C-alpha angles and dihedrals in degrees: 000000000000089000089053091052091049094057090042087054093052093053113286113146133194137174112222120187108230105173148325131223101216132224122214092217110213114335110205106161137034135185129189122205114174108308094341125094120197119199126191118213123187091220107023098040122213118003117188124203139185109228098172102111112014141043085231106079114230112222115234105173148331132226107203117223126141116231103025109154108145130044142169133179130219118179108314095339129090119203128201137166132228126175105312097345142090112212122202119200125189108229097174086123104037090198092058113035114189130202112243105174149340112214125190122234127203094241140017111288130203108176139033138192128179124214119178107306095347132086114197118203125188136192136100111010101017135281131325130193123219125195104231101178084118103041090189090064115022113194122217114241130175127343130206106205124207139165090224121097112237127197105183139034133192134167144209104196108304092341108100126192121199125184137185141161098322109349139075119196128188118205133186110223092177091088135054117271099023110257128224109237105176147333135208131187120215118183113241092358094152093181112212101172141346142198133199119216124172104313098343138082115210119204129194110207146157098284100031143288122333126196120202121193116230094191091090102027092171087069108024110197127207096234102183137350132193118205120218134188091237138040116279114221109166135039139177131172128212135159094355094309130106119215116203133186126193148128093305097049138262122330135190118206139180102256094214097043103038093179088069110085107196105184144356140190132176115240125206093262142353114313117232102180139355132205126184129217118178105303097347131083120200115209123197103223104183111231091003094067123224123336122204118217124192107225099175084116103039092191090059110034112187130204104231107166145309149176106294111180125186112278115263098215105066113151101191142016136200122185127196141135097013096310136091119208120205128187130193145148096276102035109031089200134014120183118207125189106226098171085120105038091196091059111035114184128203104227107163142022138184126198106195113128123308134309132208102162134030135188132172135206113184110308093343123092125196118206122190122190146107108009102334151053111224129200110206131189111221098172084120099043094197091057114042111193125200109233097181146329142206125213107240133125098248129192101171141002136197122179129205114182106312095339122096120200111204133187108206129197096234110003101061129232112338134193113206134190106226097172087113106039093192090058111034111186132203110238101175142333144198122213111244137184117267110275132201093196138347147181126215140200128173120203131161093351092307123112116211108205118192118202124118085334139006113271124191116210130188103229095194092066103008107240134136109254102181146325137225144168094047109169093015094094097232118202107174142015141199128183130207114181107310096340124094122201115202126193108222138175096235111062096350099251140043121189120206134190104223098175084116102041090189090065113025108199123215112235096173136001114199131335131237111270095010116135130212105294131214100189141002138205126178121218129169095343094313127106113214115206128194114215138176088265100044132278138330133196120214125190105230099173086111102040093192092052108045115189126197106223104172142011126193114196116194101215094179097058137005105242089218101041147322118280111259096035119133115265092238091058091050091050091058095053118070130194111223132186138209127179123206128169094348094309125111120217117198122195115210129105087359125321124316121193125203130185115221106217093207088069113002112099102250114211110217123221115259115269113251115257116267097032107145127229087238090065088051089052090052089054089051090052088052089053091055086057085055108146095043090057098042091111090057090046090054088055090050090050092050091047092049090049092050091048091050090050091046090055091048090050097045100260096300129166126237090286091055098254138097115253114275095004127121096193123026118209113185123158092351097310122117129183137194116236122253091233093059091048092052097046090054096043095252115140131229087251090058096051120029112239 
């Protein structure tokens, strides 16, 4: 260990993953079976919870698969659909889900329901039944073909109802081939989900809830409808009541008299699906997780808890004083307790507009984004309070004392007096070109503005001093003394001498092995870069001879986006970095925490029992020989780093999996193997590998 510390002291650097504060992505479907709640996220995959004792679901496990939006459970098997595949997952042990099979379908499928031995999948081209008596090898049965596009399927025995944008079709799967029983057109139906109970199909659609009688399937009749101000997306029926979730909250209705709305409550966001268990309703709320509603009194539903993960779409992060502050378009501010970097804890959240940039001074946080600059008191971290705001289209903010420097999208560079948050005043401004996005840092009375280039501005008398990095697509900047470090797309890092701000001089442009960078922070002579793949460390002690010293690749998830996403979506989501007390905090798809071995206190593994003090003395002698053994120490450092990463990744090999295992479940996380994805034409972006 001493030898390791010696080489760390003489300049070795390593990036060690400490923890992550997960995001649930976008939860769009839920299913409750007994005390177990299953939630489907389009980015995180399957999330399994225990809901037996508390209104706050306790997470048991995840099964990572990109694009999961519809699920159903039969016995000990969960079924979902993705693209042109049906995926069966064994959930006998909810803490260790296991992949059973991936079965191809003829067309793209979007929704699934399971009835007895049959799984019905719907999408382009109609509905198909699969015999799932053997979940490891589902067998295709009958198909009802149609030119209509259907979005939801539900069943009552062998009677299957499928619905889409404007049509409802009822099919008999009790005969071969499946027989068409009836069809009904409803203008602007826009069916989101459906449920079959007794002799009735219930449909949640654009204009409300529709009920279709299955007693006379040859002539399905729209029995009742209940109009709403918003779009209804999820529905479940229990004990004569219908429970509906949509864009205007959670509703309880009389299931036989749908025009009678019994109760209503607003939920944090738009509901996507709802499932009921006894006196609790579980609402899929997209990026805000799962909300739990007490329905013991259906006329007065009450929000009692839920699973509220950190938002996935944070645009910026600032860490100081044991807290990390994140801002984004959904949650304008999220407060995370990082007093223990290995166990970050989301403690506070504020939904008040959007955020694209955040900065903190003491117990005051400044959030810029959308059409305003907000000043927020976080002296009680669990309850952020807005102290004041100014209407301005902000792209970035940096605060020094009681002065806020703001880059706006249309109104140039502004200097604001924020000494009185309730009355923010404009002190000075400098006209600036229209910007789509920007980053900002103020150091020694010079503002460094990152847009399509790096611009240096004198903040005492706002004037442009100089520019640099034009054509390099810069995305972040840090300044140490008279040296500026710029994260760029080509070569990862540019180093500038800004001792003469009128003529910034390039010291280095790019480094060998460096990838396109999204942000940069310099700490103890090392520049840390965030990239699409993870993080990199660059030795900048000799600015004209940059040296890449470490690369951490996050194989499980791209820090900047899932593979297969459209380029435009990736462009909108930045990866930002903040360093506090020798720990790096990365904002993207949640919060990722990295220890920097050149400064983070590394806790050694316990010595094995029986090791003699003489052996320790021999190690000490080796330390005295320090420099001669630095090569060996580097190997020890690398080995220690790999072991730390192995622990973080569940003891996986270079391919990310334990030897001889198809599905690795470690700490409640389970993954599908790359081989299974490839043989069934699923991509790495679909299933995390």
